[in-house]
XYZ file of C-alpha atoms in Angstrom:
696
model
C 134.253 311.946 69.582
C 131.836 308.960 70.664
C 132.027 310.430 74.664
C 131.026 314.152 73.032
C 127.943 312.418 71.188
C 126.922 310.646 73.854
C 127.172 314.050 76.367
C 124.698 315.522 73.756
C 122.402 312.600 73.347
C 122.288 313.304 77.650
C 120.766 316.334 77.014
C 117.808 315.022 75.256
C 118.345 317.007 71.889
C 116.676 315.636 69.223
C 118.875 313.579 67.083
C 118.720 316.027 64.031
C 120.535 319.022 66.492
C 123.176 316.313 67.754
C 123.886 314.968 63.973
C 124.129 318.807 63.714
C 126.362 319.506 66.426
C 128.791 316.538 65.398
C 128.840 317.777 61.481
C 129.525 321.516 62.950
C 132.597 320.255 65.416
C 134.090 318.192 62.044
C 133.548 320.886 59.270
C 131.112 318.346 57.612
C 128.020 319.732 55.614
C 124.748 319.658 57.976
C 122.177 316.419 58.241
C 119.798 318.323 56.049
C 122.139 317.764 53.001
C 122.476 313.834 54.026
C 119.993 311.475 52.284
C 118.749 308.847 54.838
C 119.271 305.072 54.876
C 118.404 302.542 57.659
C 118.613 299.202 57.422
C 119.678 296.525 60.521
C 119.517 298.647 62.987
C 121.990 301.434 61.332
C 120.968 304.881 60.701
C 123.309 306.097 57.317
C 123.672 309.692 56.566
C 125.374 309.573 52.873
C 126.577 312.873 51.137
C 128.492 313.211 47.763
C 131.634 312.879 50.032
C 130.880 311.597 53.135
C 129.107 308.711 55.021
C 127.758 308.693 58.935
C 126.454 305.512 60.139
C 125.313 305.539 63.742
C 123.602 302.898 65.527
C 122.138 302.781 69.542
C 122.927 306.381 69.583
C 126.951 305.490 68.838
C 128.918 306.535 65.656
C 130.385 303.453 64.274
C 132.023 305.248 61.516
C 132.803 308.325 59.501
C 133.962 307.369 55.743
C 133.827 308.522 52.413
C 130.612 308.192 50.650
C 130.157 305.384 48.091
C 130.431 307.197 45.170
C 133.395 308.933 46.241
C 135.171 305.860 47.146
C 134.161 304.023 44.321
C 135.581 306.953 42.124
C 139.060 307.160 44.246
C 139.355 303.303 44.096
C 138.360 302.876 40.054
C 141.187 305.923 39.453
C 143.765 304.219 41.832
C 143.705 300.609 40.231
C 144.172 302.374 36.940
C 147.057 304.723 37.802
C 150.609 304.017 36.718
C 152.135 304.131 40.306
C 152.442 299.981 41.360
C 152.196 301.197 45.173
C 149.214 302.980 44.644
C 148.068 300.401 42.164
C 148.417 297.760 44.686
C 147.091 299.835 47.150
C 144.224 300.665 46.069
C 143.246 296.882 44.444
C 143.710 295.790 48.593
C 141.570 298.383 49.545
C 138.888 297.472 47.027
C 139.188 293.720 48.354
C 137.829 295.172 51.882
C 135.180 297.465 51.218
C 133.480 295.364 48.219
C 131.300 293.857 50.662
C 129.332 296.840 50.953
C 126.630 296.575 48.207
C 125.744 300.405 47.593
C 129.691 300.372 47.374
C 129.377 297.861 44.829
C 126.730 299.206 42.831
C 128.417 302.399 42.476
C 131.891 300.572 41.558
C 129.735 298.266 39.087
C 128.153 301.369 37.545
C 131.056 302.403 36.395
C 131.917 298.964 34.951
C 134.849 298.283 37.743
C 134.373 294.918 37.535
C 135.248 294.473 33.440
C 138.457 296.652 34.840
C 139.220 293.693 37.207
C 138.405 290.816 34.553
C 141.433 293.177 31.919
C 143.215 293.138 35.401
C 143.487 289.182 35.910
C 143.481 288.491 32.065
C 147.071 290.995 31.711
C 148.698 290.460 35.080
C 151.470 288.336 36.175
C 151.943 289.831 39.943
C 150.827 287.478 42.205
C 149.964 290.042 45.098
C 147.866 292.191 42.869
C 146.371 288.991 41.075
C 145.619 287.940 44.878
C 143.634 291.407 45.593
C 141.993 291.330 42.369
C 140.140 288.054 42.440
C 139.241 288.818 46.144
C 137.275 292.401 45.074
C 136.247 290.696 41.631
C 134.785 287.747 44.104
C 133.024 289.918 46.168
C 131.497 292.595 43.583
C 129.876 289.456 41.937
C 128.288 287.721 45.002
C 125.931 290.601 44.906
C 124.226 289.199 41.854
C 124.218 292.945 40.657
C 125.533 291.787 37.243
C 125.162 288.340 35.032
C 128.257 285.968 35.275
C 127.623 284.628 31.798
C 129.403 287.806 30.551
C 132.661 286.582 31.360
C 135.152 286.009 28.551
C 136.752 283.020 27.445
C 140.437 284.381 28.218
C 139.629 285.259 31.867
C 137.941 281.988 32.540
C 140.974 280.025 31.362
C 143.306 282.471 33.151
C 140.965 281.388 36.423
C 141.516 277.823 35.415
C 144.984 277.980 35.125
C 145.198 279.129 38.608
C 143.174 276.242 39.707
C 145.640 273.725 37.693
C 148.731 274.997 38.336
C 151.099 273.433 41.022
C 150.263 275.189 44.488
C 151.439 277.997 44.778
C 149.819 280.888 46.575
C 147.171 279.253 48.301
C 144.942 282.253 48.616
C 144.841 282.527 44.817
C 143.592 278.989 44.231
C 141.093 279.323 47.449
C 139.337 282.470 45.668
C 139.781 281.147 42.345
C 137.703 277.772 43.169
C 135.294 279.875 44.403
C 135.130 281.948 40.824
C 135.330 278.642 39.307
C 131.774 277.053 41.936
C 129.851 280.231 41.418
C 130.501 280.171 37.533
C 129.676 276.374 37.659
C 126.586 276.874 39.549
C 125.071 279.674 37.532
C 124.722 278.448 33.938
C 124.832 274.999 32.331
C 126.975 277.140 29.787
C 129.628 277.943 32.238
C 129.676 274.478 33.582
C 130.635 273.308 29.926
C 133.576 275.249 30.182
C 134.688 275.081 33.480
C 134.502 271.282 33.334
C 136.617 271.554 30.316
C 139.286 273.674 31.729
C 139.652 271.862 34.938
C 140.517 268.091 35.103
C 139.195 265.813 37.504
C 142.920 264.244 38.354
C 143.514 268.550 39.495
C 140.921 268.342 41.426
C 142.036 265.038 43.680
C 145.135 266.350 43.626
C 143.933 269.454 45.675
C 142.039 267.463 47.773
C 145.866 265.390 49.102
C 147.037 268.847 50.277
C 147.344 269.805 53.741
C 145.128 272.916 53.616
C 141.988 272.538 54.735
C 140.488 275.700 52.676
C 142.325 274.158 49.696
C 140.131 270.600 50.031
C 137.194 272.617 51.033
C 137.202 275.149 48.124
C 138.356 271.801 45.777
C 135.391 269.843 47.234
C 133.006 272.968 46.872
C 134.025 272.708 43.671
C 133.408 268.919 42.918
C 129.594 268.799 44.533
C 128.793 271.924 41.836
C 130.074 269.950 38.968
C 128.361 266.889 40.498
C 125.258 268.355 40.741
C 125.018 270.808 37.614
C 126.198 267.637 35.589
C 123.368 265.612 33.737
C 123.102 261.490 34.280
C 125.685 261.581 31.314
C 128.155 263.360 32.956
C 127.699 262.739 36.538
C 129.511 259.341 36.421
C 132.249 260.948 36.075
C 132.287 262.909 39.538
C 130.811 259.732 40.979
C 133.408 257.583 40.280
C 134.081 256.514 43.886
C 137.080 254.657 43.559
C 139.042 257.862 42.118
C 137.937 259.872 45.041
C 137.482 257.652 48.323
C 140.627 256.682 48.943
C 142.004 260.539 49.286
C 138.844 261.316 50.947
C 139.619 259.013 53.696
C 143.177 259.293 54.090
C 143.234 263.201 53.828
C 139.683 264.283 55.526
C 138.285 261.755 57.178
C 141.235 260.323 59.012
C 143.126 263.017 58.628
C 144.079 264.343 62.691
C 142.228 267.104 62.337
C 138.382 267.531 62.910
C 135.861 267.096 60.054
C 134.722 271.124 59.413
C 130.876 271.236 58.932
C 131.663 272.840 54.938
C 133.508 269.825 54.202
C 131.041 268.044 56.205
C 128.466 269.118 54.326
C 130.190 268.476 50.968
C 130.481 264.560 52.421
C 127.180 264.759 52.830
C 126.051 265.815 49.411
C 129.058 263.417 47.544
C 127.096 260.428 49.467
C 123.302 261.604 49.035
C 123.881 261.936 45.141
C 125.937 258.294 45.007
C 123.283 256.551 46.980
C 120.240 258.380 44.699
C 121.944 256.391 41.501
C 119.769 253.571 43.292
C 116.669 255.087 43.234
C 115.391 254.407 39.700
C 115.694 250.771 40.434
C 113.670 251.602 43.863
C 111.266 252.920 42.392
C 110.818 250.578 39.352
C 107.961 247.525 40.200
C 109.290 243.896 39.058
C 107.529 243.043 35.323
C 106.179 239.829 35.520
C 106.952 239.544 32.005
C 110.991 240.631 31.981
C 112.609 237.427 31.127
C 115.874 238.637 33.112
C 113.918 239.088 36.219
C 111.949 235.806 36.165
C 115.536 234.063 35.705
C 117.151 235.996 38.694
C 113.979 235.003 40.830
C 114.468 231.254 39.491
C 118.313 231.548 40.190
C 117.772 232.682 43.909
C 114.885 229.226 43.904
C 118.147 227.091 42.334
C 121.189 228.379 44.482
C 118.840 227.698 47.629
C 117.941 224.071 46.672
C 119.332 221.123 44.909
C 116.450 220.429 42.532
C 116.077 217.816 40.108
C 116.711 218.570 36.765
C 113.552 220.601 35.843
C 113.189 218.666 31.946
C 112.862 215.389 33.931
C 109.595 217.011 35.456
C 106.259 217.374 34.026
C 104.880 220.840 33.993
C 102.218 220.286 36.701
C 104.968 218.389 38.895
C 107.710 221.338 37.551
C 105.277 224.219 38.765
C 104.264 222.207 42.502
C 107.753 221.842 43.154
C 109.236 225.597 42.108
C 105.770 226.990 44.164
C 107.049 224.618 47.496
C 110.343 226.066 46.778
C 109.124 229.864 46.318
C 107.460 229.340 49.781
C 110.227 227.980 51.442
C 112.584 231.223 50.588
C 109.723 233.097 52.275
C 107.447 234.445 49.255
C 104.613 235.164 50.308
C 102.536 234.881 46.453
C 104.341 231.009 45.792
C 102.788 230.330 42.719
C 103.815 233.539 41.691
C 106.581 235.726 43.414
C 107.167 238.511 41.566
C 104.528 239.999 42.995
C 105.996 240.181 45.738
C 108.034 242.596 44.283
C 105.608 244.986 42.622
C 105.399 247.191 45.764
C 107.358 250.167 45.164
C 110.020 251.311 47.161
C 111.986 248.842 46.715
C 110.725 247.436 43.946
C 113.509 245.947 42.070
C 116.527 247.018 44.529
C 115.239 244.400 46.773
C 115.362 242.017 43.625
C 119.241 243.388 43.208
C 120.249 242.694 46.925
C 118.663 239.438 47.268
C 120.880 238.131 43.883
C 123.990 240.193 45.062
C 123.819 238.119 48.137
C 123.263 234.832 46.961
C 126.040 235.042 44.281
C 128.321 236.928 46.464
C 128.275 235.029 49.657
C 126.614 231.224 48.427
C 127.383 229.557 51.685
C 125.391 232.028 53.983
C 122.598 232.560 51.803
C 122.370 228.554 51.788
C 122.606 228.500 55.391
C 119.801 231.279 55.973
C 117.222 229.709 53.657
C 117.605 225.945 54.673
C 118.066 226.788 58.342
C 114.390 228.323 58.074
C 113.202 226.058 56.338
C 113.716 222.906 58.781
C 112.207 224.978 61.693
C 108.726 224.820 62.695
C 106.103 226.558 60.479
C 105.420 229.061 62.917
C 109.107 229.947 63.803
C 110.461 230.148 60.522
C 112.059 233.422 59.490
C 110.982 234.135 55.766
C 113.811 235.159 53.326
C 112.096 236.884 50.853
C 109.653 238.923 52.703
C 112.568 239.603 55.433
C 114.913 240.923 52.623
C 112.109 243.094 50.675
C 111.576 244.656 53.952
C 115.040 245.122 55.123
C 116.010 246.391 51.548
C 113.318 249.328 52.234
C 114.414 250.053 55.606
C 117.950 250.524 54.183
C 116.607 252.617 51.903
C 115.278 254.627 54.692
C 117.803 255.004 56.725
C 120.342 255.707 54.000
C 117.525 258.201 52.464
C 117.844 257.046 49.351
C 115.192 258.900 46.705
C 115.517 262.657 48.777
C 117.109 265.340 47.484
C 120.728 266.358 49.331
C 119.740 269.333 51.997
C 121.044 272.510 51.591
C 122.492 272.056 55.405
C 122.369 268.406 55.932
C 126.446 267.403 57.199
C 124.948 263.820 58.411
C 127.380 261.585 55.818
C 128.737 257.584 56.922
C 132.425 257.496 57.286
C 131.401 253.604 55.804
C 129.845 254.782 52.697
C 133.836 255.930 51.349
C 135.486 252.960 52.539
C 132.919 250.576 50.651
C 131.909 250.620 46.819
C 128.355 248.589 47.258
C 127.966 250.353 49.842
C 123.805 248.892 49.638
C 124.645 245.390 48.861
C 127.458 245.039 51.704
C 125.181 246.066 54.330
C 122.363 244.108 52.839
C 124.288 241.329 53.326
C 125.630 241.879 56.810
C 122.043 242.443 58.058
C 120.198 239.870 56.612
C 122.341 237.639 58.409
C 121.643 240.091 61.763
C 118.053 240.048 61.084
C 118.155 236.038 60.891
C 120.315 235.884 64.335
C 117.973 238.573 65.660
C 114.993 236.610 64.951
C 116.374 233.483 67.067
C 116.935 235.547 69.841
C 113.753 237.138 70.242
C 112.322 233.690 69.773
C 109.792 235.064 67.225
C 107.010 233.865 65.062
C 105.349 234.968 61.792
C 103.259 237.642 63.825
C 105.955 238.864 65.608
C 107.938 239.742 62.254
C 107.048 243.458 62.498
C 108.776 243.457 66.078
C 111.794 242.116 64.666
C 112.064 244.538 61.876
C 111.827 247.545 64.384
C 114.595 245.811 66.388
C 116.784 245.183 63.392
C 116.172 249.290 62.090
C 116.916 250.428 65.938
C 120.219 247.987 65.729
C 120.860 249.494 62.047
C 120.673 253.244 63.004
C 122.260 253.133 66.795
C 125.331 251.223 64.844
C 125.641 254.006 62.081
C 125.442 256.884 64.556
C 128.504 255.430 65.660
C 130.097 256.488 62.837
C 131.607 253.012 61.763
C 134.920 253.063 59.134
C 134.779 250.344 57.923
C 132.346 247.603 56.839
C 134.430 245.015 59.141
C 134.005 247.510 62.166
C 130.196 247.818 61.289
C 129.724 243.922 61.261
C 131.721 243.543 64.805
C 129.345 246.242 66.314
C 125.869 245.530 64.897
C 126.474 242.075 65.980
C 127.479 243.282 69.756
C 124.007 245.043 70.176
C 121.791 242.098 70.215
C 118.093 241.760 71.457
C 119.101 241.899 75.267
C 121.121 244.937 74.719
C 118.312 246.827 72.796
C 115.838 246.146 75.624
C 118.604 247.589 78.048
C 119.564 250.669 75.983
C 115.372 251.368 75.671
C 115.017 251.068 79.509
C 117.885 253.665 79.599
C 116.635 255.933 77.491
C 113.030 255.812 78.788
C 114.616 256.439 82.372
C 116.854 259.578 81.270
C 113.471 260.560 78.872
C 111.535 260.453 82.247
C 114.430 262.441 83.899
C 113.665 259.619 86.647
C 118.102 259.278 86.794
C 118.448 262.835 87.030
C 120.232 263.831 90.544
C 117.572 265.534 92.386
C 115.077 262.609 91.417
C 117.404 260.080 92.393
C 117.700 262.160 96.081
C 114.068 262.527 96.159
C 113.951 258.732 95.875
C 116.139 258.075 98.640
C 113.839 260.531 100.503
C 110.936 258.056 99.832
C 112.179 254.866 100.648
C 112.014 254.381 104.004
C 108.131 255.531 103.651
C 107.755 253.338 101.188
C 109.657 250.523 103.035
C 107.715 250.912 106.350
C 104.638 250.220 103.940
C 105.666 246.983 102.450
C 106.809 245.868 106.061
C 102.804 246.429 107.376
C 101.828 244.761 103.879
C 103.974 241.632 104.966
C 102.823 241.293 108.692
C 99.542 241.763 107.609
C 99.793 238.991 105.359
C 101.629 236.549 107.968
C 98.545 237.117 110.710
C 96.121 236.204 107.644
C 98.041 232.518 107.558
C 98.972 229.950 104.809
C 98.460 226.455 104.726
C 101.495 224.568 103.943
C 102.271 220.818 103.171
C 104.515 218.436 105.286
C 107.023 216.690 103.107
C 107.684 213.473 104.759
C 111.151 210.888 104.431
C 109.342 209.377 102.260
C 107.874 212.198 99.910
C 104.577 211.510 100.390
C 102.498 214.956 100.806
C 99.804 213.554 102.913
C 99.405 216.400 105.596
C 98.211 219.616 105.666
C 99.062 222.233 108.606
C 98.421 226.115 108.722
C 100.325 229.014 110.371
C 99.461 232.525 111.495
C 100.833 235.492 113.365
C 98.543 236.924 115.955
C 97.273 240.518 115.321
C 99.493 241.689 118.203
C 102.479 240.430 116.685
C 103.494 238.523 119.500
C 102.851 234.764 118.573
C 103.146 232.259 115.922
C 99.905 229.966 116.187
C 100.485 226.054 113.788
C 98.486 223.115 113.761
C 97.331 220.535 111.840
C 94.258 221.097 109.506
C 92.219 219.278 106.983
C 92.300 219.660 102.897
C 88.904 221.640 102.829
C 89.793 224.067 105.671
C 89.737 227.614 103.986
C 91.173 229.525 106.617
C 91.184 227.990 110.247
C 90.766 230.301 113.201
C 93.546 231.394 115.303
C 92.350 229.218 118.553
C 91.945 226.377 116.482
C 95.822 226.168 115.823
C 97.037 224.355 119.117
C 101.197 225.175 118.744
C 102.585 228.365 119.354
C 105.864 230.004 119.245
C 106.318 233.413 120.625
C 108.332 235.836 118.711
C 111.078 237.120 120.785
C 111.958 233.109 121.525
C 113.034 232.763 117.648
C 116.723 233.077 117.230
C 117.279 232.784 113.829
C 115.791 232.486 109.941
C 117.631 230.130 108.094
C 116.144 229.321 103.840
C 117.982 226.767 100.862
C 119.945 224.248 101.714
C 120.794 225.353 105.527
C 117.434 223.831 106.738
C 117.537 221.268 108.808
C 114.768 219.097 106.797
C 116.700 219.943 103.670
C 119.918 218.862 105.370
C 117.916 215.904 106.634
C 117.599 214.618 102.829
C 120.639 215.820 101.641
C 120.797 215.354 97.810
C 116.927 214.202 97.496
C 115.761 217.375 96.835
C 115.332 219.010 93.829
C 115.924 222.700 93.419
C 112.633 223.691 93.019
C 111.972 222.519 96.740
C 115.378 223.971 97.945
C 114.234 227.278 96.388
C 110.938 227.197 98.878
C 112.425 225.875 101.995
C 112.443 227.673 104.808
C 112.813 227.320 108.728
C 113.123 229.052 111.866
C 115.133 228.107 114.689
C 114.106 229.017 118.281
C 114.907 227.935 122.043
C 119.018 226.782 122.063
C 118.368 226.234 118.149
C 117.953 222.505 119.031
C 114.270 223.258 118.024
C 112.939 223.947 114.636
C 110.025 225.031 112.614
C 110.576 224.052 109.024
C 108.064 225.255 106.242
C 107.973 224.436 102.449
C 106.148 227.283 100.819
C 103.594 226.852 98.266
C 105.378 229.319 95.995
C 107.826 231.480 95.456
C 105.298 234.368 95.988
C 104.841 232.876 99.669
C 108.152 232.126 100.264
C 108.904 235.716 99.642
C 106.328 237.026 101.981
C 106.863 234.688 104.874
C 110.559 235.592 105.058
C 110.305 239.025 104.439
C 107.351 239.290 107.299
C 110.161 236.754 109.569
C 112.950 238.975 108.946
C 110.616 242.543 109.784
C 109.826 240.429 113.260
C 113.356 239.901 114.134
C 114.455 242.859 113.355
C 115.994 242.554 109.776
C 116.267 244.063 106.501
C 113.969 242.095 103.859
C 115.825 240.819 101.145
C 113.304 239.235 98.973
C 113.501 239.755 94.990
C 109.505 240.405 95.835
C 110.518 243.348 97.742
C 112.881 244.705 95.727
C 110.544 244.905 92.664
C 107.612 246.085 94.649
C 109.496 249.029 95.909
C 110.704 249.958 92.630
C 107.399 250.189 91.432
C 105.960 252.103 94.370
C 109.077 254.347 93.647
C 108.446 255.088 90.351
C 104.547 255.544 91.135
C 105.363 258.015 93.554
C 108.035 259.647 91.570
C 105.478 260.328 88.611
C 102.769 261.693 90.766
C 105.216 264.421 92.116
C 106.616 265.408 89.092
C 103.829 265.640 86.747
C 103.183 269.322 86.981
C 106.755 269.529 85.791
C 106.237 267.538 82.510
C 108.082 269.405 79.917
C 110.202 271.279 82.385
C 113.888 270.587 82.777
C 115.269 269.834 85.983
C 118.228 271.317 86.893
C 121.358 268.679 88.047
C 121.614 271.026 91.296
C 119.605 273.592 93.099
C 119.371 276.812 92.332
C 121.502 279.298 93.934
C 119.546 280.326 97.356
C 119.549 284.603 97.699
C 121.281 285.981 100.412
C 118.692 287.312 102.778
C 117.755 291.049 103.397
C 120.075 293.311 105.460
C 116.454 293.987 107.140
C 112.926 292.945 107.143
C 111.192 296.449 107.899
C 109.124 295.628 105.032
C 105.903 298.163 104.776
C 103.070 298.527 102.593
C 100.896 301.474 102.017
C 97.807 300.265 102.929
C 95.866 304.415 102.136
C 96.152 303.991 98.236
C 92.723 301.749 97.054
C 93.611 299.648 94.713
C 92.011 300.484 91.002
């Protein structure tokens, strides 16, 4: 029939004429008797008895009209024949996804008929189809969930609470309960009363991933609908974290996207319990909060008994100790915690660290108290900023996203994740501070590095606090710099295979440029000092290359000589007579004074040998730069490769600049790893252009 339809279309007849021929061929009412609907590119012609769907000129299906189908299924469901009843319910489950059918079926109170079947029936096969059809009908939002009877709700809950029997019934039952909970608060209260936390946890322990996901969905619906007083029941991590870790996160299969979203929601809602503390500034008139502040001070320093001191002496001592703790306002340290966020949460994390890990806390404070003022790492200021960084990384205070799935496995293995992460990261901060040799002016730079260390480590999805601690400590400051450099190169696409190939092609040209620069520099010449056996630097001499690069001229000069003319240099060595270039401890003048020369002189020494290698001209370069210039230049004259670190650095700079200039027009254009395929040449080159036509 589809083929014949396309044949009709090939004659370019109007669509109405094509439909008429199809209808005549199938003895259907003509198209003028059809009501036309159009959605998603599908033209639908509907009569009282038939439905014809057409898309892109192709007949998709010819079915019963929704009204007639709804009437037939409504009667079939009520049939006394169990086979007819089961077949009708099975078909209902498949066609209920169509909104037009759903409207027709619900207009006949078909959904109430399904509710009645659920309340009365005990047949599992019928029950599966009935619940599936009911869920599909309710998903269209045509009728309210609140009209359901208590008996029906109890029956659905009984399927969830029952021991695993039919997985399909439990899946759709969990789906129905989730929709109930999300639809109204009154239904939430009923479901909360009927379904216990223990049963939901039991469903998380099964091997069926669909059951696990549906149970987690219902759990999250209960969690998000519950008020603050009821929510604690569903965020009791100690009760469910073990099962989530064992049966989902650490299971052999990968975590599916839907389950990852629910884990993210649980993490987000739980961490958001810290938001009130984060949004609350410290109250300077609160005795409890003042006691915590003074507890931090007393835990760090062994102070004299406050009772034996005068008020003035006590205030002076407290101010001094609060300064050592790193508070900017020594006389009133509470002012540092007025800013929100992090507010009181920073005080909580500091106090947790001091009470849970007193040795590490004392070591941090005392170690920095003994440093120079400019190099000490301020504990309080660092703690406040670190708490803020952790709040931002963990997104505390942000409502869960509808599509978010970025959960941290470490969250489910740790009871007080925020506080424990702080305790690890504040010690990391102190370590990074020392690695960077930071001062007070570098505070923001250190915090940026620490943020990057935490973010990169969490992105690797550590499953325990110990694993996080090991990974974040390995990721030291030097590693961060290497990663930044590598990422920058990738971002600039300088590591792409085509770019690397281009670099190799550019190297010979740039190396030749460096060679010419070295020879030009030798032609300008350099002043050297002679070092006698008594190590007295009392004579100067000058050496330069002739303009034709054939001769090396040298001779003694006075100290005030700037750049002597080549004619004034009496001694000379033909380049053709030079046999070798020696550096460092291999030089003859270094061997003569073996053991007497320091490393600095060794690094600047080089010699050239000529004739029978019995004669040599010995140099001590004024600087490392001059050493690199002369050794490279002499290597070029001898036909050797340049090997100094200065040459490698300059080559990299020139390559980078040249590549950037050449790729300037390709900004934001991705470069493929391999070259595109060159098309085959045409079969002939007899191309013709008609010039007789005038251009408009």
